[in-house]
Amino acid sequence: MIDKRSGEVSNLEVPDSDATTGIGHTRWSTHGPPTDINAHPHTDCTGEIAVVHNGIIENYDVLKSKLSSHTFESDTDTEVIPHLLEAELKSDTSLREAVQAVVAQLEGSYAICVSVKSRDEIVVARDGSPLVVGYGDGENFVGSDVTAFLEHTQTVTYLEDGDVARVDDGDIEVWNGNQKVERDVERVEWEAEAAEKGGYEHFMRKEIHEQPTALRQTLSGRIDISAATADLDLEFEEAFLESIEEIQFVACGTSYYAALYAAELLERFGDVRTSVTIASEYRFGGGRDPYCTLTVAVTQSGETADTLRAIRRAEAAGARTMAVTNTLGSTVTREVDETLFIRAGPEIGVAATKTFASQVTTLALFSVFLGRARGGISAAKARDVLEDLQRVPGAIQQALDREREVIDAAEKYEDSRSFFFVGRSLGVPVALEGALKLKEISYAHAEGFAAGELKHGPLALVTPETPVLGVLTEGANPAETMNNVTEAQTRGADALGCVSSDTRFRTLDVSFSVPDVGVAEPLVANVYLQLFAYHVANLQDRPIDKPRNLAKSVTVEWLVISWNSRVTKPETHMRTQHKHAF
Ligand code: F6R
């Protein structure tokens, strides 16, 4: 039985069934509009072979032209896969062999999942898109992300590029090429409840409120006050750490802003030159003389295609590499020399919140660690910074406890025409992140920039209908930023500011108080901006956890889709999983 619908997953009504295998997929439209016909799964001419696919088949038109006797129904690239399978699947071929023969013809990136009517097995394959299998009790699972089936099992295997796996209710067998291979079975330490809403209306608000806990996990066991350093379990040799001439960050979106924050800290404490490049814009070298470079990929998912591509370029050019990620077993962790886990726990809301805080905090620890290794920071200063970091979870809790003030501000400004976010120094990445959060979940126009840039152009857009939000805390040059905020106020704009608790800017229309945590104050200010974005979007009744056109993991360079599947014992009630729908 196949049922598929455009729109929300809730549009689909999956009836009770005694089937033992099932596949499901939430598709993002790349080839063809989001219609019922273009929804997954896609089938062959007989309707017996069903396929879901995350990725892009770049040579699908060439393959399709070779299948001239086949009738295609959709506009998708995916549909060639079941038709190719129809040609390969003979009575004496196993489904796994047929899938291997088909994927050998595909160009592009894919994680696919194949189910054939009346067979109690599914076969999956990956190349360039994430794929994880989960081991249940008499039932097994496959997903593009472990959170899809975390409520059923924490025991998983992350498949690698080129892997084809046969999954039924027993053992899971994995092949790579003609070889049967053994892949590590790992235990994910995330609890199932962490991937549930736990009484909150939206994952995003839950995840904003989880930040104190997430940061305690991030910091746990990593601060060594007596040695005035951070213990990050990195295996870089001392000589290498001392010889680094430049740290290059590559990242996208919110992770890029976390990298901007971190780069500033590394310049201050790590005694090292830094650069931060949007991963999709990254080109290594360009004919420069070779020098000692560490390239750091900041990526919550560890699967962002642009970031993976950038880190591969850096590696090919001879740089040492490190990943800062939330995701055990993710592709980036297999490709870099060292990994720093941010330990934020699962983040389900499409908009990154707690992972930004954990990324910045992890990299703040790294800046102290590097500064101590290179002599860029004194023991006394390092202790101050580490003690400030230890106080951040409590400071964020204090900000969260004042959520009512943010709701009042959201009610006052929700209908504004545009929002401007400004800051200086460590306030710049937070201003950029504040604007991104607001635009992505509320759809309001919002722009973030360095406060000094207001007068170089954006001021022309400032009117009484365009509130300006300033990051006015320590670490963000508050007095100078306030001058720029005042420039906007004199053009009639209302001004909202996140202000250090010991400072007053009396002319602000709304102030949010940030406890004293030194260079981490802009990070706490960011919590107010997250709440502001959330409540504006909530007042507008937006689909906050799944904003239009966006996805949690951007696993190819221009689209994303995500799916998950399950194989159960025959007597187990079967239901197709749609939980991990983006
Ligand atoms: C915004 C957001 C995105 C991601 C970006 C990178 O709220 O979540 O901008 O930050 O797609 O994703 P990762 O960190 O997984 O590489």
XYZ file of C-alpha atoms and ligand atoms in Angstrom:
598
model
C 0.000 0.000 0.000
C 1.339 3.420 -0.909
C -0.040 6.687 0.380
C 1.613 10.013 -0.269
C 0.549 13.632 0.032
C 1.926 17.077 -0.506
C 2.014 19.444 2.457
C 2.309 18.578 6.118
C 2.965 15.014 7.265
C -0.277 15.253 9.221
C -2.116 15.268 5.869
C -1.248 11.614 5.572
C -3.432 9.016 7.246
C -1.598 5.719 7.463
C -4.192 3.017 8.188
C -3.535 0.047 10.462
C -1.881 -2.728 8.534
C -0.310 -6.119 9.123
C 2.624 -5.243 6.868
C 6.063 -5.871 8.356
C 8.137 -3.421 6.396
C 7.574 0.212 5.616
C 9.373 3.200 4.208
C 8.496 6.870 4.464
C 10.036 10.117 3.399
C 9.465 13.844 3.668
C 10.584 15.336 0.418
C 11.893 18.739 -0.449
C 11.005 19.652 -4.001
C 13.935 19.980 -6.361
C 12.767 18.359 -9.535
C 9.136 19.298 -9.940
C 6.781 21.119 -7.592
C 5.600 19.728 -4.237
C 2.608 17.718 -5.447
C 1.130 14.358 -4.487
C 2.592 12.785 -7.628
C 6.083 14.073 -6.920
C 5.965 12.916 -3.292
C 7.939 9.804 -2.345
C 7.981 6.852 -2.580
C 8.310 6.372 -6.327
C 7.621 3.066 -7.983
C 8.441 1.099 -11.120
C 5.864 0.305 -13.845
C 4.515 -2.667 -11.903
C 4.090 -0.670 -8.697
C 5.916 -3.443 -6.825
C 9.228 -1.687 -6.231
C 9.116 1.424 -4.047
C 11.996 3.806 -3.432
C 12.606 6.852 -1.258
C 15.667 8.965 -1.828
C 17.514 11.824 -0.181
C 19.879 13.611 -2.541
C 20.126 14.392 -6.225
C 20.618 12.079 -9.175
C 22.538 14.324 -11.527
C 22.452 11.987 -14.550
C 18.771 11.114 -14.206
C 17.837 12.469 -17.647
C 20.505 10.322 -19.351
C 19.310 7.274 -17.417
C 15.696 8.090 -18.185
C 16.386 8.272 -21.915
C 17.681 4.681 -21.749
C 14.363 3.583 -20.235
C 12.228 4.586 -23.206
C 9.807 1.674 -22.789
C 9.011 2.746 -19.197
C 6.212 5.108 -18.255
C 7.193 7.810 -15.782
C 4.624 9.620 -13.691
C 6.522 12.264 -11.788
C 8.912 15.121 -12.523
C 11.476 13.779 -10.060
C 15.007 12.529 -10.559
C 14.301 9.762 -8.027
C 11.805 7.931 -10.222
C 14.573 6.541 -12.440
C 15.743 4.393 -9.526
C 12.713 2.048 -9.259
C 12.626 1.772 -13.047
C 16.311 0.831 -13.170
C 15.628 -1.687 -10.409
C 12.783 -3.165 -12.403
C 15.276 -3.849 -15.190
C 17.879 -5.346 -12.809
C 15.702 -7.401 -10.464
C 15.422 -10.868 -11.983
C 13.998 -13.922 -10.243
C 17.512 -15.173 -9.454
C 18.914 -11.811 -8.260
C 18.739 -10.677 -4.688
C 17.388 -7.208 -3.998
C 20.763 -6.247 -2.567
C 22.536 -7.240 -5.807
C 19.988 -5.356 -7.893
C 20.432 -2.235 -5.761
C 24.206 -2.495 -6.114
C 23.853 -2.755 -9.890
C 21.622 0.328 -9.955
C 23.659 2.561 -7.660
C 26.700 1.825 -9.819
C 24.886 3.767 -12.569
C 23.960 6.787 -10.440
C 25.853 10.071 -10.415
C 25.141 12.589 -7.704
C 24.421 12.046 -4.054
C 21.979 9.709 -2.473
C 20.732 7.809 0.480
C 18.083 5.450 -0.855
C 15.763 2.981 0.699
C 14.093 0.249 -1.356
C 11.131 -1.913 -0.489
C 9.649 -4.597 -2.735
C 6.090 -5.818 -2.274
C 5.820 -9.145 -0.439
C 9.439 -9.150 0.733
C 10.185 -8.722 4.437
C 13.359 -6.791 3.856
C 14.485 -3.376 2.796
C 17.758 -2.487 1.135
C 19.449 0.846 1.647
C 22.462 2.490 0.051
C 24.364 5.712 0.589
C 26.808 7.903 -1.215
C 27.087 11.487 -0.039
C 23.912 11.634 2.070
C 23.661 10.450 5.683
C 22.238 7.040 6.566
C 22.075 5.306 9.907
C 20.637 1.932 10.864
C 19.230 1.182 14.313
C 19.041 -2.209 16.030
C 15.770 -2.843 17.850
C 14.371 -5.875 19.602
C 12.934 -7.975 16.784
C 12.699 -4.875 14.611
C 15.248 -2.669 12.938
C 15.238 0.892 11.683
C 16.858 3.053 9.070
C 16.916 6.829 8.992
C 18.793 9.799 7.733
C 19.298 10.820 11.354
C 19.300 8.899 14.601
C 16.650 11.154 16.164
C 14.149 9.598 13.738
C 14.077 6.380 15.742
C 15.681 7.314 19.065
C 12.479 6.383 20.893
C 12.977 2.779 19.717
C 16.723 2.217 19.984
C 20.009 3.890 20.844
C 22.132 1.154 19.244
C 23.164 2.200 15.768
C 25.573 1.845 12.882
C 26.464 4.857 10.758
C 26.835 3.641 7.185
C 29.660 4.918 5.002
C 29.739 6.095 1.412
C 29.467 3.138 -0.960
C 27.696 0.958 1.635
C 24.645 -1.097 0.731
C 22.802 -2.716 3.628
C 20.110 -5.357 3.799
C 17.784 -4.828 6.728
C 15.136 -7.154 8.069
C 14.004 -8.011 11.574
C 17.257 -9.930 12.288
C 20.884 -9.206 11.512
C 21.780 -6.221 9.382
C 24.244 -7.050 6.638
C 26.430 -4.409 5.023
C 28.354 -4.625 1.752
C 30.775 -2.223 0.189
C 31.440 -3.188 -3.418
C 31.660 -6.983 -3.534
C 32.837 -7.228 0.049
C 30.648 -7.898 3.022
C 31.923 -5.490 5.671
C 31.633 -5.095 9.436
C 30.754 -1.602 10.616
C 31.048 -0.414 14.208
C 27.928 -0.713 16.322
C 27.693 2.343 18.574
C 25.525 3.429 21.443
C 24.076 6.921 21.178
C 24.030 8.532 24.603
C 21.058 10.763 23.789
C 17.880 9.868 25.665
C 14.648 9.392 23.744
C 12.948 12.169 25.767
C 15.542 14.593 24.434
C 13.942 14.159 21.020
C 10.394 14.728 22.371
C 8.677 18.047 23.001
C 8.308 17.396 26.720
C 5.280 19.627 27.230
C 6.521 22.539 25.107
C 4.470 23.641 22.143
C 7.538 23.764 19.921
C 10.923 22.083 19.900
C 12.508 25.473 19.373
C 11.275 26.897 22.675
C 12.209 23.682 24.458
C 15.690 23.840 22.978
C 16.095 27.510 23.930
C 15.199 26.537 27.491
C 17.567 23.577 27.420
C 20.594 25.826 26.997
C 21.707 25.849 30.649
C 21.674 22.032 30.675
C 23.278 21.771 27.258
C 26.091 24.104 28.268
C 26.742 22.217 31.492
C 27.222 19.131 29.311
C 29.450 21.092 26.943
C 31.653 22.232 29.815
C 31.570 19.053 31.875
C 35.063 17.784 32.705
C 36.695 20.216 30.321
C 37.711 23.015 32.673
C 40.932 22.678 34.635
C 41.097 25.747 36.866
C 44.283 24.740 38.646
C 46.179 24.305 35.366
C 44.326 27.338 33.945
C 43.432 25.531 30.749
C 40.768 23.493 29.020
C 41.022 19.742 28.720
C 39.669 18.929 25.282
C 41.182 15.530 24.619
C 42.783 16.699 21.384
C 45.786 14.855 20.033
C 47.481 17.658 18.113
C 51.209 17.681 18.946
C 52.494 20.648 20.943
C 54.896 21.565 18.140
C 51.983 21.768 15.721
C 49.897 23.941 18.051
C 52.818 26.321 18.450
C 53.480 26.487 14.722
C 49.927 27.240 13.528
C 50.034 30.419 11.484
C 46.353 30.627 10.695
C 43.132 28.980 11.783
C 40.595 28.930 9.001
C 36.957 28.372 9.886
C 34.516 27.037 7.326
C 30.812 26.856 8.128
C 27.315 27.836 7.008
C 24.436 29.786 8.531
C 24.287 29.826 12.312
C 27.460 27.743 12.518
C 29.206 30.429 10.479
C 28.168 33.021 13.059
C 29.438 30.770 15.854
C 32.734 30.592 13.969
C 32.857 34.412 13.728
C 32.432 34.609 17.502
C 35.101 31.954 18.030
C 37.560 33.586 15.645
C 37.434 36.789 17.658
C 38.121 34.817 20.859
C 41.002 32.970 19.228
C 42.563 36.225 18.115
C 42.192 37.629 21.635
C 43.329 34.595 23.616
C 44.817 32.084 21.190
C 47.491 34.363 19.764
C 46.682 33.211 16.268
C 45.517 34.742 13.007
C 42.070 33.561 11.936
C 39.828 33.669 8.908
C 36.172 32.700 8.671
C 34.747 31.706 5.314
C 31.242 30.735 4.341
C 31.813 27.124 3.328
C 30.146 27.456 -0.069
C 32.588 30.284 -0.852
C 35.692 28.518 0.364
C 38.606 28.152 -2.007
C 41.848 26.991 -0.470
C 45.182 28.538 -1.230
C 44.778 30.408 -4.449
C 48.527 30.268 -5.097
C 49.612 31.498 -1.664
C 52.830 30.144 -0.167
C 52.187 27.089 1.963
C 52.006 27.825 5.634
C 50.867 26.006 8.721
C 47.104 26.000 8.681
C 44.431 24.386 10.794
C 41.060 24.343 9.055
C 38.083 23.976 11.374
C 34.663 22.906 10.122
C 31.883 24.085 12.423
C 28.774 22.049 11.699
C 26.029 20.973 14.064
C 24.883 18.107 11.857
C 28.302 17.128 10.535
C 26.545 16.509 7.216
C 26.305 19.931 5.567
C 27.454 19.357 1.985
C 29.050 22.795 1.535
C 31.053 22.394 4.731
C 32.171 18.877 3.850
C 33.316 20.082 0.483
C 35.303 22.940 2.030
C 37.031 20.672 4.543
C 37.945 18.241 1.764
C 39.518 21.088 -0.186
C 41.544 22.153 2.833
C 42.709 18.621 3.456
C 43.692 18.136 -0.168
C 45.774 21.307 0.071
C 47.654 19.941 3.067
C 45.938 21.658 5.987
C 45.350 19.846 9.265
C 41.639 19.637 9.965
C 39.257 19.648 12.905
C 35.481 19.383 13.189
C 33.308 21.029 15.817
C 30.062 19.098 15.695
C 27.112 17.811 17.685
C 26.748 14.551 15.843
C 28.531 11.341 16.700
C 29.269 9.251 13.611
C 28.515 12.083 11.212
C 30.393 12.250 7.934
C 32.615 15.139 8.989
C 33.962 13.173 11.963
C 35.306 10.538 9.596
C 37.099 13.024 7.401
C 39.003 15.247 9.826
C 42.106 14.764 11.955
C 40.404 15.734 15.220
C 36.830 16.240 16.430
C 35.483 18.413 19.209
C 31.960 17.400 20.192
C 29.778 20.240 21.407
C 27.541 17.856 23.434
C 24.346 19.889 23.063
C 22.069 16.860 22.763
C 19.645 16.398 19.871
C 18.288 19.531 18.249
C 15.058 18.928 16.355
C 13.818 22.450 15.594
C 15.088 23.545 12.205
C 16.346 26.817 13.678
C 19.605 26.215 15.526
C 19.496 27.542 19.098
C 21.202 25.527 21.817
C 23.792 24.251 19.370
C 24.936 27.821 18.653
C 25.546 28.338 22.369
C 27.375 25.018 22.652
C 29.475 25.689 19.549
C 30.591 29.075 20.865
C 31.292 27.678 24.329
C 33.295 24.721 22.980
C 35.359 27.059 20.833
C 35.817 29.480 23.734
C 37.388 26.555 25.595
C 39.522 25.855 22.549
C 40.703 29.471 22.467
C 41.883 29.195 26.078
C 43.497 25.829 25.389
C 45.345 27.189 22.369
C 46.281 30.424 24.104
C 47.830 28.468 26.963
C 49.677 26.160 24.541
C 51.055 29.144 22.609
C 51.597 31.537 25.507
C 48.987 33.964 24.217
C 47.082 34.211 27.498
C 48.298 34.375 31.102
C 47.184 31.809 33.660
C 45.284 34.497 35.557
C 43.403 35.703 32.472
C 42.699 32.104 31.420
C 41.192 31.408 34.856
C 38.993 34.501 34.562
C 37.688 33.376 31.185
C 37.112 29.806 32.362
C 35.266 31.016 35.456
C 33.113 33.267 33.279
C 32.289 30.254 31.111
C 31.327 28.235 34.175
C 28.829 30.952 35.076
C 27.202 31.064 31.621
C 24.578 28.318 32.245
C 23.336 30.205 35.312
C 23.399 33.518 33.455
C 21.341 32.029 30.633
C 18.870 30.680 33.181
C 18.450 34.213 34.532
C 17.723 35.467 31.011
C 15.208 32.652 30.480
C 13.492 33.542 33.747
C 12.762 36.978 32.256
C 10.965 35.557 29.211
C 7.836 37.592 30.075
C 9.737 40.800 29.248
C 10.585 39.389 25.831
C 6.976 38.375 25.211
C 5.887 41.949 26.003
C 8.427 43.296 23.502
C 7.349 40.767 20.880
C 3.710 41.835 21.346
C 4.703 45.466 20.939
C 6.813 45.043 17.816
C 5.424 41.963 16.033
C 3.885 44.021 13.224
C 6.969 46.095 12.502
C 7.971 46.461 8.920
C 11.629 45.501 9.340
C 14.069 44.790 12.149
C 17.713 45.808 12.347
C 20.189 44.063 14.630
C 23.495 45.723 15.377
C 26.574 45.043 17.451
C 30.307 45.496 17.432
C 33.117 43.018 18.025
C 31.573 39.904 19.652
C 28.199 41.575 19.192
C 28.447 41.332 15.383
C 27.936 37.553 15.088
C 25.127 37.781 17.629
C 23.446 40.593 15.668
C 23.736 38.488 12.506
C 22.386 35.430 14.296
C 19.530 37.422 15.876
C 18.441 38.629 12.451
C 18.743 35.166 10.901
C 16.641 33.604 13.668
C 13.901 36.220 13.331
C 13.697 36.051 9.552
C 13.799 32.279 9.282
C 10.990 31.557 11.708
C 8.791 34.681 11.581
C 9.380 35.587 7.881
C 9.775 39.228 8.945
C 12.437 41.191 7.153
C 15.452 41.396 9.454
C 19.032 42.443 8.858
C 22.054 42.199 11.082
C 25.295 44.083 10.661
C 28.221 45.720 12.375
C 26.830 48.798 14.102
C 29.345 51.110 12.431
C 27.861 50.177 9.062
C 24.458 51.720 9.835
C 25.544 55.111 8.547
C 27.055 53.590 5.402
C 23.720 52.658 3.911
C 21.139 50.843 6.041
C 20.218 54.071 7.860
C 18.282 55.020 4.729
C 15.793 52.277 5.621
C 15.350 53.293 9.246
C 11.909 54.722 10.049
C 9.586 54.747 13.088
C 8.392 51.325 11.870
C 11.805 49.648 11.988
C 12.947 48.795 15.508
C 16.677 48.431 16.080
C 17.999 45.759 18.446
C 21.471 46.361 19.834
C 23.922 43.998 21.503
C 25.186 46.380 24.174
C 27.053 44.084 26.538
C 30.638 43.672 27.577
C 32.669 42.176 24.746
C 30.599 44.106 22.208
C 31.850 47.715 22.637
C 28.566 48.842 24.180
C 29.110 52.605 24.350
C 30.092 52.881 20.691
C 27.282 50.556 19.643
C 24.835 52.680 21.628
C 25.948 55.722 19.606
C 24.862 53.910 16.467
C 21.607 52.828 18.061
C 20.982 56.480 18.930
C 21.533 57.412 15.268
C 18.598 55.148 14.469
C 16.509 56.519 17.330
C 16.925 60.062 16.087
C 15.335 58.842 12.808
C 12.309 57.729 14.803
C 13.152 54.039 15.327
C 12.481 52.381 18.660
C 15.579 50.846 20.237
C 15.807 47.570 22.133
C 19.050 46.537 23.746
C 20.651 43.642 25.584
C 22.654 45.405 28.246
C 25.202 44.298 30.876
C 23.537 44.266 34.279
C 25.819 47.006 35.625
C 25.101 49.413 32.746
C 22.125 51.684 31.980
C 21.312 53.192 28.641
C 18.403 55.348 29.722
C 17.204 56.189 26.235
C 16.532 52.578 25.261
C 12.832 51.821 24.743
C 13.324 48.240 25.958
C 16.280 46.786 27.900
C 17.107 43.151 28.553
C 19.556 42.608 31.388
C 22.582 40.359 30.859
C 24.485 39.052 33.922
C 28.211 39.639 34.187
C 30.002 36.806 32.339
C 32.728 38.716 30.482
C 33.264 37.728 26.872
C 30.287 35.366 27.064
C 27.818 38.206 27.605
C 26.906 38.488 23.904
C 26.133 34.758 24.022
C 23.619 35.407 26.797
C 22.243 38.392 24.852
C 21.636 35.936 22.043
C 19.188 34.025 24.244
C 16.990 37.139 24.450
C 17.167 37.455 20.661
C 16.201 33.781 20.258
C 13.204 34.299 22.540
C 12.270 37.474 20.690
C 12.330 35.647 17.355
C 10.359 32.766 18.833
C 7.612 34.934 20.322
C 7.233 37.169 17.255
C 6.868 34.015 15.144
C 4.486 32.445 17.646
C 2.262 35.538 17.683
C 2.169 35.305 13.895
C 1.264 31.625 14.159
C 4.199 30.471 12.047
C 5.205 26.798 11.735
C 8.177 27.483 13.998
C 9.855 24.092 14.027
C 9.594 23.657 10.291
C 9.841 27.041 8.590
C 8.855 27.090 4.943
C 11.565 26.154 2.448
C 14.074 25.196 5.145
C 15.493 21.930 6.409
C 17.551 20.819 9.379
C 20.446 19.271 7.496
C 21.450 20.597 4.124
C 23.041 17.415 2.886
C 23.454 18.348 -0.741
C 24.551 21.617 -2.195
C 21.097 22.729 -3.243
C 18.383 20.659 -1.573
C 17.475 18.429 1.323
C 15.086 15.664 2.049
C 14.941 13.277 4.922
C 13.309 9.909 5.481
C 13.214 6.946 7.703
C 12.126 3.362 7.566
C 11.446 0.396 9.724
C 11.398 -3.372 9.470
C 9.598 -5.302 12.193
C 8.782 -8.828 13.188
C 5.730 -10.143 11.301
C 3.587 -10.105 14.442
C 4.540 -6.561 15.367
C 2.089 -3.865 14.476
C 3.581 -1.875 11.646
C 3.393 1.821 11.207
C 5.454 3.927 8.902
C 7.495 6.471 10.806
C 7.113 10.105 9.907
C 8.460 11.653 13.059
C 11.642 12.976 11.601
C 9.884 15.123 9.093
C 11.476 18.404 8.156
C 19.765 28.359 11.057
C 20.378 27.058 10.820
C 21.258 26.918 9.643
C 22.436 25.973 9.949
C 23.250 25.714 8.674
C 24.486 24.879 8.961
O 18.985 28.352 12.203
O 20.157 26.128 11.543
O 21.716 28.155 9.196
O 23.227 26.565 10.928
O 22.458 25.062 7.729
O 24.138 23.638 9.491
P 25.206 22.736 10.217
O 25.624 23.440 11.454
O 24.510 21.454 10.494
O 26.368 22.587 9.274
